[in-house]
Short mmCIF file of C-alpha atoms in Angstrom, two decimals:
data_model
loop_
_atom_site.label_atom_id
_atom_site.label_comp_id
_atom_site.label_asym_id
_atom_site.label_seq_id
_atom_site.Cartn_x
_atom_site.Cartn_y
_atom_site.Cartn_z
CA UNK A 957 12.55 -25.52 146.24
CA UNK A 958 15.45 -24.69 144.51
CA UNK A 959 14.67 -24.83 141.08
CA UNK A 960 11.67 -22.81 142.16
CA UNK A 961 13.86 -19.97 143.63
CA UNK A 962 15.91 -20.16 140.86
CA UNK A 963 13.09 -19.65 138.31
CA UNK A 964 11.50 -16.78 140.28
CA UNK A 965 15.20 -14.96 140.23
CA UNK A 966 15.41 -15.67 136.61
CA UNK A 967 11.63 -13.93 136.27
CA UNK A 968 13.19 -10.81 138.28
CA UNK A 969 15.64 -10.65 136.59
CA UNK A 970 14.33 -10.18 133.53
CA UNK A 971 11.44 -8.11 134.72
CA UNK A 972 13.83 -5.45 136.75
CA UNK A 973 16.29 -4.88 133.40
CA UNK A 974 13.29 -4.54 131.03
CA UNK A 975 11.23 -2.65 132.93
CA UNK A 976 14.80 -0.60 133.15
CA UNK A 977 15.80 -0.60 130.07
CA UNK A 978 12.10 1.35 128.97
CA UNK A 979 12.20 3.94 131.84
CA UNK A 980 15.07 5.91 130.80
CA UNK A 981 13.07 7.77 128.23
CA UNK A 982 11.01 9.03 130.70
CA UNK A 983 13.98 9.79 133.63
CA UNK A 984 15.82 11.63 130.79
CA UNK A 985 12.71 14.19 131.06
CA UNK A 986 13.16 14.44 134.99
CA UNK A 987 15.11 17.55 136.72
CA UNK A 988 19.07 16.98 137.09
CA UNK A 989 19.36 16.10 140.00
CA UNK A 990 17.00 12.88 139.84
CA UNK A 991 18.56 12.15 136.54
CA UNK A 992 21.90 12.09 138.29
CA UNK A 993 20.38 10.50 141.31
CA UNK A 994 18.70 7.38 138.93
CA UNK A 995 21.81 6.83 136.33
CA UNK A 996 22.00 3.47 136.88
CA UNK A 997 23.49 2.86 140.54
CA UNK A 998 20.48 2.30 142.20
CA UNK A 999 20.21 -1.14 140.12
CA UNK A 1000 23.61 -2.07 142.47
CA UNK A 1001 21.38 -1.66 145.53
CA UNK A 1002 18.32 -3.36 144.25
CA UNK A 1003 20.76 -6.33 143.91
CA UNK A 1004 21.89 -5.96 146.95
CA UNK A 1005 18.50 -5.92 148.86
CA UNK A 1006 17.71 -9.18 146.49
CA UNK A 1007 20.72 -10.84 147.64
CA UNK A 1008 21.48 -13.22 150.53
CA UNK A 1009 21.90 -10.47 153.22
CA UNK A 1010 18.08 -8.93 153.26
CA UNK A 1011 15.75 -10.65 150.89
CA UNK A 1012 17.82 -13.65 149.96
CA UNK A 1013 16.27 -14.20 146.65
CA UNK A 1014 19.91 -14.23 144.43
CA UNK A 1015 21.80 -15.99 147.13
CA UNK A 1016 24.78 -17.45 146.79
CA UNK A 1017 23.68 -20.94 145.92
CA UNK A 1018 21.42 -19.08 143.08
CA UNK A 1019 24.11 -17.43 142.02
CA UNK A 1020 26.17 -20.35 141.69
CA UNK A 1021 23.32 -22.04 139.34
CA UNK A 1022 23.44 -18.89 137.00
CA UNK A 1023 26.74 -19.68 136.17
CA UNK A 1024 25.86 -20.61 132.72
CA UNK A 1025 23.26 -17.85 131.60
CA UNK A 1026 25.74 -15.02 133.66
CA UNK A 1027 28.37 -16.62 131.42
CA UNK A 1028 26.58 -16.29 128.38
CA UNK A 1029 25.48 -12.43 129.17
CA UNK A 1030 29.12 -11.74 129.62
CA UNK A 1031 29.90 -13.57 126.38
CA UNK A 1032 27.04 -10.84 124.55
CA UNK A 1033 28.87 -7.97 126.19
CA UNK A 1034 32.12 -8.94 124.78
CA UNK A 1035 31.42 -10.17 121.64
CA UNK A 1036 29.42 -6.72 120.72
CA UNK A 1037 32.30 -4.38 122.40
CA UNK A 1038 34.14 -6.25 119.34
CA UNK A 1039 31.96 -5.82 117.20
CA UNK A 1040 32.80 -1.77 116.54
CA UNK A 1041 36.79 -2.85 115.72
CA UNK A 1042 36.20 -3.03 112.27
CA UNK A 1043 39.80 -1.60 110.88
CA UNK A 1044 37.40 0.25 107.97
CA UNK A 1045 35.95 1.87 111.02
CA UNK A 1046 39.05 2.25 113.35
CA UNK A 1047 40.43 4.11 110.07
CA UNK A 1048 38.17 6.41 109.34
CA UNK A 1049 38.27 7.85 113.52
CA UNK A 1050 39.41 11.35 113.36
CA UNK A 1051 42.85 11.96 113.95
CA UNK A 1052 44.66 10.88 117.35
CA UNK A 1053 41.61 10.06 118.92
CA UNK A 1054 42.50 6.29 118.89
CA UNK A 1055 45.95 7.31 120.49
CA UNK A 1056 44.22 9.68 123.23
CA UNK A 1057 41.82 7.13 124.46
CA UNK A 1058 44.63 4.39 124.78
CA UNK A 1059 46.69 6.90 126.36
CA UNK A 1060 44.69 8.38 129.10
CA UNK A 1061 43.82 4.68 129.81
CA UNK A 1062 46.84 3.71 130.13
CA UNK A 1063 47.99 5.98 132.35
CA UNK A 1064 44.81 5.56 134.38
CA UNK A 1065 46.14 1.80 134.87
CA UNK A 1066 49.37 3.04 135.98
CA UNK A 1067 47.82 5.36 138.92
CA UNK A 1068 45.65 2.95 140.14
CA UNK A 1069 47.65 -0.30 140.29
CA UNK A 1070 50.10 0.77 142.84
CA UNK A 1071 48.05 2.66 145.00
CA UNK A 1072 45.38 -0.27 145.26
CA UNK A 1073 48.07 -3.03 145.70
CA UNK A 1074 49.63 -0.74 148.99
CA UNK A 1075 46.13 -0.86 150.29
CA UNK A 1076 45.01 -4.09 149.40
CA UNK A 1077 47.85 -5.48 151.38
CA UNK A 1078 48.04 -3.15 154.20
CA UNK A 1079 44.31 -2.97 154.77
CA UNK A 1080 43.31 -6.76 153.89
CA UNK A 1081 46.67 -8.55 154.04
CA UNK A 1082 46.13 -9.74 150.20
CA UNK A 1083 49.48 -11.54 148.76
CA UNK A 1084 50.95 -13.50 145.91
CA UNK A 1085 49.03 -14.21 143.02
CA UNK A 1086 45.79 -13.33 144.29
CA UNK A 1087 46.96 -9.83 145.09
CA UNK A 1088 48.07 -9.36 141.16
CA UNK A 1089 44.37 -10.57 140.25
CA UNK A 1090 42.85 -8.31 142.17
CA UNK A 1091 44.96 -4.95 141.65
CA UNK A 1092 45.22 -5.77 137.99
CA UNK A 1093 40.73 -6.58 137.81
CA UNK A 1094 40.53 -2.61 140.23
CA UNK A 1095 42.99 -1.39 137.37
CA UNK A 1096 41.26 -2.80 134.25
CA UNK A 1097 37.70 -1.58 135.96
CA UNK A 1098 39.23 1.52 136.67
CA UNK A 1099 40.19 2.24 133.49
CA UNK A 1100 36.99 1.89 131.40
CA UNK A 1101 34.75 4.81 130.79
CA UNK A 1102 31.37 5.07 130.69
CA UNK A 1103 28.62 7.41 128.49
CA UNK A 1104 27.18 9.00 131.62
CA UNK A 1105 29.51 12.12 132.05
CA UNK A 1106 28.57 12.36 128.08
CA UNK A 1107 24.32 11.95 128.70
CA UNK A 1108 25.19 14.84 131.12
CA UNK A 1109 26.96 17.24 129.55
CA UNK A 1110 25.40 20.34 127.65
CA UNK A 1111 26.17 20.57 124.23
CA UNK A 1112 26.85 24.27 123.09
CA UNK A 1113 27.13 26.29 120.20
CA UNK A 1114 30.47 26.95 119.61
CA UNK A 1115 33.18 24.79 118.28
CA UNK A 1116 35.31 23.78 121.39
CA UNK A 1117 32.24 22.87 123.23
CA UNK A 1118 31.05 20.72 120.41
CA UNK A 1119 34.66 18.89 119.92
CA UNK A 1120 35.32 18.56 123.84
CA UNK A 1121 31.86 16.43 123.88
CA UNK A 1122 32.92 14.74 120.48
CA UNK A 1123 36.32 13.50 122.28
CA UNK A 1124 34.57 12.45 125.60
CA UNK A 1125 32.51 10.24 123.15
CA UNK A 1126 34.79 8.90 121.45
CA UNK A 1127 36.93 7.83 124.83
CA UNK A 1128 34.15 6.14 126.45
CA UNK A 1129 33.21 4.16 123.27
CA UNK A 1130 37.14 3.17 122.78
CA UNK A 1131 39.18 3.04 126.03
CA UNK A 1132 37.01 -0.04 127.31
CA UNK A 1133 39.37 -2.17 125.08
CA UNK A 1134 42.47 -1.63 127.32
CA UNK A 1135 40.65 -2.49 130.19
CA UNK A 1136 39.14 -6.04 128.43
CA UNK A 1137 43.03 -6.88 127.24
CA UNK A 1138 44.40 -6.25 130.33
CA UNK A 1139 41.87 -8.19 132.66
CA UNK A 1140 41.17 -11.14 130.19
CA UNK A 1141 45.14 -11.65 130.06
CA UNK A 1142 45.46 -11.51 133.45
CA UNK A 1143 42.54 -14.32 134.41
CA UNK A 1144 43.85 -16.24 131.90
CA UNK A 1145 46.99 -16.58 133.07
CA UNK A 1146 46.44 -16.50 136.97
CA UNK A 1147 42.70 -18.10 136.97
CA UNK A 1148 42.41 -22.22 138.17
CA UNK A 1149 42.16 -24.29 134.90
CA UNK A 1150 40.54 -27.98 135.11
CA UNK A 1151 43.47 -28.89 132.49
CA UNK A 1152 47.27 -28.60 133.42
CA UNK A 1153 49.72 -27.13 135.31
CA UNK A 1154 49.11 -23.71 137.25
CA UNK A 1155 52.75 -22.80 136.46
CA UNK A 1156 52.73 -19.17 134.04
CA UNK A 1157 54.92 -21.31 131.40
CA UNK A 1158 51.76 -23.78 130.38
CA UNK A 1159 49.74 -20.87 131.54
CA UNK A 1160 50.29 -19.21 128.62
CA UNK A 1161 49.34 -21.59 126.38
CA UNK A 1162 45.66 -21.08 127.65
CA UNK A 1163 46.40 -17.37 125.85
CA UNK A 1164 46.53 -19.00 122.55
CA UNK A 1165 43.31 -21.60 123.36
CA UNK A 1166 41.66 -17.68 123.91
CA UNK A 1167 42.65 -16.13 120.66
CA UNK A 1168 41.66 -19.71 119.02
CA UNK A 1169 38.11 -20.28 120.86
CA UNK A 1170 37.15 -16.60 119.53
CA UNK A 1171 38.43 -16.98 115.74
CA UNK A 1172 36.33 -20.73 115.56
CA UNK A 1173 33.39 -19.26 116.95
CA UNK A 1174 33.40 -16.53 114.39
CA UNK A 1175 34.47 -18.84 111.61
CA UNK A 1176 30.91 -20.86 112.85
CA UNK A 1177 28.99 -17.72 112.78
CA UNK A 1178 30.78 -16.68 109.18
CA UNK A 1179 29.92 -19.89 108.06
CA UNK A 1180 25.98 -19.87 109.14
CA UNK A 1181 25.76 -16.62 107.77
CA UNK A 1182 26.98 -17.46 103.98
CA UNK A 1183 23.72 -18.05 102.63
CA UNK A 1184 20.51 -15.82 103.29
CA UNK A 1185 19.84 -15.32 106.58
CA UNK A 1186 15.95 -13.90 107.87
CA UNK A 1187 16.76 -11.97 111.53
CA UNK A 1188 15.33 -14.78 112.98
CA UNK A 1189 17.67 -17.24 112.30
CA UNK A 1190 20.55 -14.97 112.63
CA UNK A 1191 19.44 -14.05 116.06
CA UNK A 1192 19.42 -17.88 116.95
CA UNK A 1193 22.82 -18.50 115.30
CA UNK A 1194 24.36 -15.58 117.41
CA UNK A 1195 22.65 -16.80 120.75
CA UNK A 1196 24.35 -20.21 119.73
CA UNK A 1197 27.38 -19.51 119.42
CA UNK A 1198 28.19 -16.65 121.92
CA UNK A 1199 26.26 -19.71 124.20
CA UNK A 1200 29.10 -22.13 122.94
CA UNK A 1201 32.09 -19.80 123.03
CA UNK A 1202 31.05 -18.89 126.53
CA UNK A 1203 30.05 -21.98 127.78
CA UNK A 1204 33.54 -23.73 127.04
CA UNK A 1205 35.49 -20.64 128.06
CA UNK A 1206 33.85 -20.79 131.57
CA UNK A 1207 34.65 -24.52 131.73
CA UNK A 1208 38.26 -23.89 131.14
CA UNK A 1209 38.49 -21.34 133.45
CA UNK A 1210 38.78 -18.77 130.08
CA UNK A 1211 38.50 -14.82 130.37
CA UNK A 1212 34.37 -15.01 128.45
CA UNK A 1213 34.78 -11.20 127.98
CA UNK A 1214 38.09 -11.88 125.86
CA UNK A 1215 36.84 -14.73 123.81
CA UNK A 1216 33.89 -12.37 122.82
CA UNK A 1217 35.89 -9.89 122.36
CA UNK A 1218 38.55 -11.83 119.63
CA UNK A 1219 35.08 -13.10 117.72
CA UNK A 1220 32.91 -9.99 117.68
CA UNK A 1221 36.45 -8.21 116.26
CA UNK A 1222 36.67 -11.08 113.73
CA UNK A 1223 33.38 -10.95 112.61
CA UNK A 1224 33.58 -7.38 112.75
CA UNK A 1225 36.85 -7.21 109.86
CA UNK A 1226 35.93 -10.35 107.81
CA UNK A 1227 34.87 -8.72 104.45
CA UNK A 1228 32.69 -10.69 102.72
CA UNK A 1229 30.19 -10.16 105.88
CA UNK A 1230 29.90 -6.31 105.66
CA UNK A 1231 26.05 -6.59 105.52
CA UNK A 1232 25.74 -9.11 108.27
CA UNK A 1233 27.91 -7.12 110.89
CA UNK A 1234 25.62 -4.50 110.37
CA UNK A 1235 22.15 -6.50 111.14
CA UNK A 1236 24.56 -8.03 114.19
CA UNK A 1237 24.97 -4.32 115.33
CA UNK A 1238 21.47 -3.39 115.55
CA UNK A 1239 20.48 -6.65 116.97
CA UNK A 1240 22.93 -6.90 119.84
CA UNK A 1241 22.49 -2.87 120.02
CA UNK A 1242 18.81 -3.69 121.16
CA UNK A 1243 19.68 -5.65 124.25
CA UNK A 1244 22.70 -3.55 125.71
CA UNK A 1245 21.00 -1.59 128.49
CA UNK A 1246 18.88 -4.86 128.89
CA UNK A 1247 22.14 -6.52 129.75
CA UNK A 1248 23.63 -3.37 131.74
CA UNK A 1249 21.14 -3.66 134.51
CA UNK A 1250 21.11 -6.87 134.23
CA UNK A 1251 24.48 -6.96 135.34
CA UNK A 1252 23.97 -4.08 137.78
CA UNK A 1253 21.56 -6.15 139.83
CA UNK A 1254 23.92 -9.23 139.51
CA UNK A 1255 26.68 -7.39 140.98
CA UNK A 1256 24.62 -5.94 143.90
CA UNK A 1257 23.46 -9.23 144.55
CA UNK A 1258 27.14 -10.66 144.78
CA UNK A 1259 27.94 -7.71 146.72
CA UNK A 1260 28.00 -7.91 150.53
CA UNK A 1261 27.36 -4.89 152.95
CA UNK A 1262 30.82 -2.63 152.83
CA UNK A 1263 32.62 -2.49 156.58
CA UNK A 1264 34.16 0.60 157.33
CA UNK A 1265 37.64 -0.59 156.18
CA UNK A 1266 35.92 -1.18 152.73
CA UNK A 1267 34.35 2.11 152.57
CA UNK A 1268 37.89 3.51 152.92
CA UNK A 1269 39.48 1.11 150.29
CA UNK A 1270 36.52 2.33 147.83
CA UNK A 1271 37.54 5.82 148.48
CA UNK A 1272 40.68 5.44 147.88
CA UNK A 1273 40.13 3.93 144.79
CA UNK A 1274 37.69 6.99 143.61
CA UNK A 1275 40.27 9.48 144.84
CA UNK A 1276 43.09 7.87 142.65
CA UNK A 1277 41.17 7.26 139.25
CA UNK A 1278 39.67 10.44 139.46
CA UNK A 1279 43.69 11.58 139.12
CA UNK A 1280 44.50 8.85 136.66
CA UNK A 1281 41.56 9.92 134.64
CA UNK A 1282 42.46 13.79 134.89
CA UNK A 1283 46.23 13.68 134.48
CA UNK A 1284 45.91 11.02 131.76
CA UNK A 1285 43.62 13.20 129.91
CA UNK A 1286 46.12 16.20 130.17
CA UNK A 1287 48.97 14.18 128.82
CA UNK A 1288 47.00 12.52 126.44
CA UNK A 1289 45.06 15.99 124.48
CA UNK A 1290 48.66 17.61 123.92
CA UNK A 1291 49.07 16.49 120.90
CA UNK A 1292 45.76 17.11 120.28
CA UNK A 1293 46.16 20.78 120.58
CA UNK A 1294 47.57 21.41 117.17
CA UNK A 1295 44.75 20.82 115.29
CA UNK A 1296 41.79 21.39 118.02
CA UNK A 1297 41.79 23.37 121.32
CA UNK A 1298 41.22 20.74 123.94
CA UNK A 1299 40.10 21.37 127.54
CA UNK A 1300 42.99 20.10 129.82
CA UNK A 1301 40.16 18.77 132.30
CA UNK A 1302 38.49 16.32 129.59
CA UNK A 1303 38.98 13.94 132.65
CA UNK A 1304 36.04 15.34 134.79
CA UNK A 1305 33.63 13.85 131.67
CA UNK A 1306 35.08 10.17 132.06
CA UNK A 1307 34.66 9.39 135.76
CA UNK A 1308 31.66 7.10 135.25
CA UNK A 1309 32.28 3.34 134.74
CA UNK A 1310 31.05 1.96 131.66
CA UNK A 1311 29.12 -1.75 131.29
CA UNK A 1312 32.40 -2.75 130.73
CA UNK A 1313 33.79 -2.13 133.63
CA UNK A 1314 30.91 -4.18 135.84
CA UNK A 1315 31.53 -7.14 133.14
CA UNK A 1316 34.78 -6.94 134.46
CA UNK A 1317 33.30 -7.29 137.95
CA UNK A 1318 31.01 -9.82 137.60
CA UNK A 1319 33.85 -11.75 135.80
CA UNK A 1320 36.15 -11.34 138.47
CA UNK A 1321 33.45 -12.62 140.79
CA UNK A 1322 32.38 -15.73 138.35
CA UNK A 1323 36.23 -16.81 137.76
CA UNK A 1324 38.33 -15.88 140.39
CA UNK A 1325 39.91 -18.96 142.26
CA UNK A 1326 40.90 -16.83 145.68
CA UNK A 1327 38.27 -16.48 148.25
CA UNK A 1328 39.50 -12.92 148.51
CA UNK A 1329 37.55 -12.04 145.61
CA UNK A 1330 33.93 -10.59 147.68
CA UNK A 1331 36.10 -8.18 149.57
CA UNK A 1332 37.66 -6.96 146.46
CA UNK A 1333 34.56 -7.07 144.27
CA UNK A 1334 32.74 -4.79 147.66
CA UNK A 1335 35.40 -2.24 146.95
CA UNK A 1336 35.07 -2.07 143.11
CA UNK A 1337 31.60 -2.02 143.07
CA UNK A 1338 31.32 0.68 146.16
CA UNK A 1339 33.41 2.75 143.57
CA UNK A 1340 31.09 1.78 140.73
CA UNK A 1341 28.64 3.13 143.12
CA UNK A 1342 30.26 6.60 143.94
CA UNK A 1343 31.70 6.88 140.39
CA UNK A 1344 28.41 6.52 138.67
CA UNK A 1345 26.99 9.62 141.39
CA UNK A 1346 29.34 11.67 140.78
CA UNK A 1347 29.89 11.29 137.10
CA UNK A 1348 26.88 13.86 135.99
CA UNK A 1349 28.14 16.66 138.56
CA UNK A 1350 31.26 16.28 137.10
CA UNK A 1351 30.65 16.43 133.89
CA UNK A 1352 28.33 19.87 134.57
CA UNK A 1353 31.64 21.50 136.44
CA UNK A 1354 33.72 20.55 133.16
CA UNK A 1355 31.03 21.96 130.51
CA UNK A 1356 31.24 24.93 133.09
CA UNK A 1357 34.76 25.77 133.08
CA UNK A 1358 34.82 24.70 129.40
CA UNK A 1359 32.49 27.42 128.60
CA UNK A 1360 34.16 29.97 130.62
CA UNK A 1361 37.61 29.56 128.88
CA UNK A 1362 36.42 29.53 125.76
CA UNK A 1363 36.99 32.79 124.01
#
């Protein structure tokens, strides 16, 4: 019976994010308002009417036997987010973009943390170690943008209007990484390993056993890849070993998003595979929205009905990135200003959540030793939720007031 339900969520699965994955062509041709009604949340609630409160096709127990192919999605995401660190790529960014994405995620990180870690403990009673998890996954989550505020804004004529959607670009593509450094890190260090002491001193040895699980699945990869490879074969190679990479880092109790991460990056900036990382690109490139929703319904079905109390925490949470997001963005265009005119609301265009960000989630939700971890994945994902609704009427209000301060 099991193995049965387990088949038929796999089959569902799969149908939901292809099926997905081919009808944005045709929403993208619908009136605004659907197109910012059907950007991608509604996948949250479909996994949520799947799950084990209404339907109760991806219970828990389902769930729980996904481990390894959730694991191995996770592993995709991070290892092609890496991918696009090539440093002959990172160079050639125009100038203090790199700095302004870092910057305005940072700062992002900064708001958020201390404002969720009051409320997680005065609204939940979350302590200790499990309450640095948690404010430090909300953070990381937080921080990532996603392309939707970019999908929705109008591209005009003139110069600024053309830059101001270059930047927003640009930001969602790169500020993902804080967000992936910051998390991994911290579930490294604070996530139940089978081997060893709990302690942070041998904890941070499991740091290193990160950095050295992603450079020896590249050097595998590297190594498969040396002679000529058909797209076949390289497709089964990279299945392989983002399946072995992730498989062992989930065992260990391993941030899978980091590991991915460290060997898409080395891949990415080893030069004697300059071709390859290109084919790589275009075939991981395929499956990305496949692997979006994917995620999107795996995180509804994880995600339990919100009480009242985590309505408000979700709130909260929207309030206070939205203000990371628009005072980081200030701070981090002043420099900017010298050689283009930036808008001091670039902000507004980042409020949606990016892939990233529900990797994060789902990570959180896959790794996370504290049994805390549903009521703080309800509140991220609620926010996920709002975030992603909001994004495209944001975005509209800041082409708006972009185009009416432009001389």
């Amino acid at each position: 019976m099991h193995v049965m339900k387990i088949l038929l969520a796999i089959v569902v699965l799969t149908g939901l994010a292809l099926a997905g994955s081919r009808r944005s062509t045709v929403i993208n041709g619908r009136p605004f308002a659907v197109r910012a009604l059907f950007s991608g949340a509604e996948y949250v609630v479909i996994g949520l009417l799947l799950g084990g409160h209404f339907i109760d096709l991806i219970d828990e127990v389902t769930i729980h036997r996904l481990r390894p192919f959730i694991a191995v999605a996770l592993g995709w995401v991070g290892f092609l987010f890496g991918l696009q660190f090539d440093r002959r790529t990172v160079m050639s960014l125009p100038a203090g973009f790199l700095g302004i994405s870092f910057v305005q995620a940072a700062v992002t990180v900064v708001v958020v943390a201390p404002v969720m870690g009051w409320v997680l403990t005065s609204f939940f009673g979350i302590a200790g170690l499990a309450l640095i998890l948690a404010v430090l996954m909300l953070a990381a989550s937080g921080a990532c943008s996603g392309h939707t505020g970019v999908a929705f804004s109008r591209r005009g004529s003139d110069v600024r209007s053309r830059h101001v959607s270059t930047l927003m670009r640009f930001i969602s593509s790169l500020d993902p990484v804080g967000g992936v450094l910051l998390f991994g890190g911290a579930m490294t260090l604070l996530a139940v390993h089978p081997l060893g002491s709990d302690s942070l001193p041998w904890s941070i040895q499991w740091l290193v056993v990160v950095v050295c699980l992603g450079l020896l699945s590249a050097w595998i990869f590297v190594s498969l890849t040396l002679t000529r490879t058909s797209q076949p074969e390289l497709g089964l190679y990279l299945i392989g070993i983002i399946a072995l990479a992730s498989g062992v880092a989930l065992g260990l109790g391993l941030s899978i998003l980091l590991v991915g991460c460290v060997g898409g990056a080395t891949v990415a900036n080893l030069t004697h595979v300059r071709s390859v990382r290109g084919r790589v690109m275009d075939l991981m490139a395929r499956g990305e929205r496949f692997l979006y929703l994917l995620l999107l319904v795996l995180v509804g079905a994880m995600w339990s009905p919100p009480s009242w109390v985590i309505v408000g925490a979700a709130l909260i949470l929207v309030m206070v990135r939205l203000v990371g997001k628009t005072v980081g963005g200030r701070i981090a265009t002043r420099r900017l200003a010298e050689r283009h005119p930036p808008t001091p609301w670039i902000g507004l265009g980042l409020v949606s959540q990016s892939g990233m960000a529900v990797a994060i989630i789902v990570e959180y939700e896959l790794l996370a030793p504290d049994p805390v971890r549903d009521t703080v994945a309800s509140v991220a994902v609620l926010a996920v939720i709002i975030n992603e609704l909001a994004a495209p009427w944001l975005a509209a209000m800041l082409c708006r007031s972009d185009e009416e301060s432009s001389p």
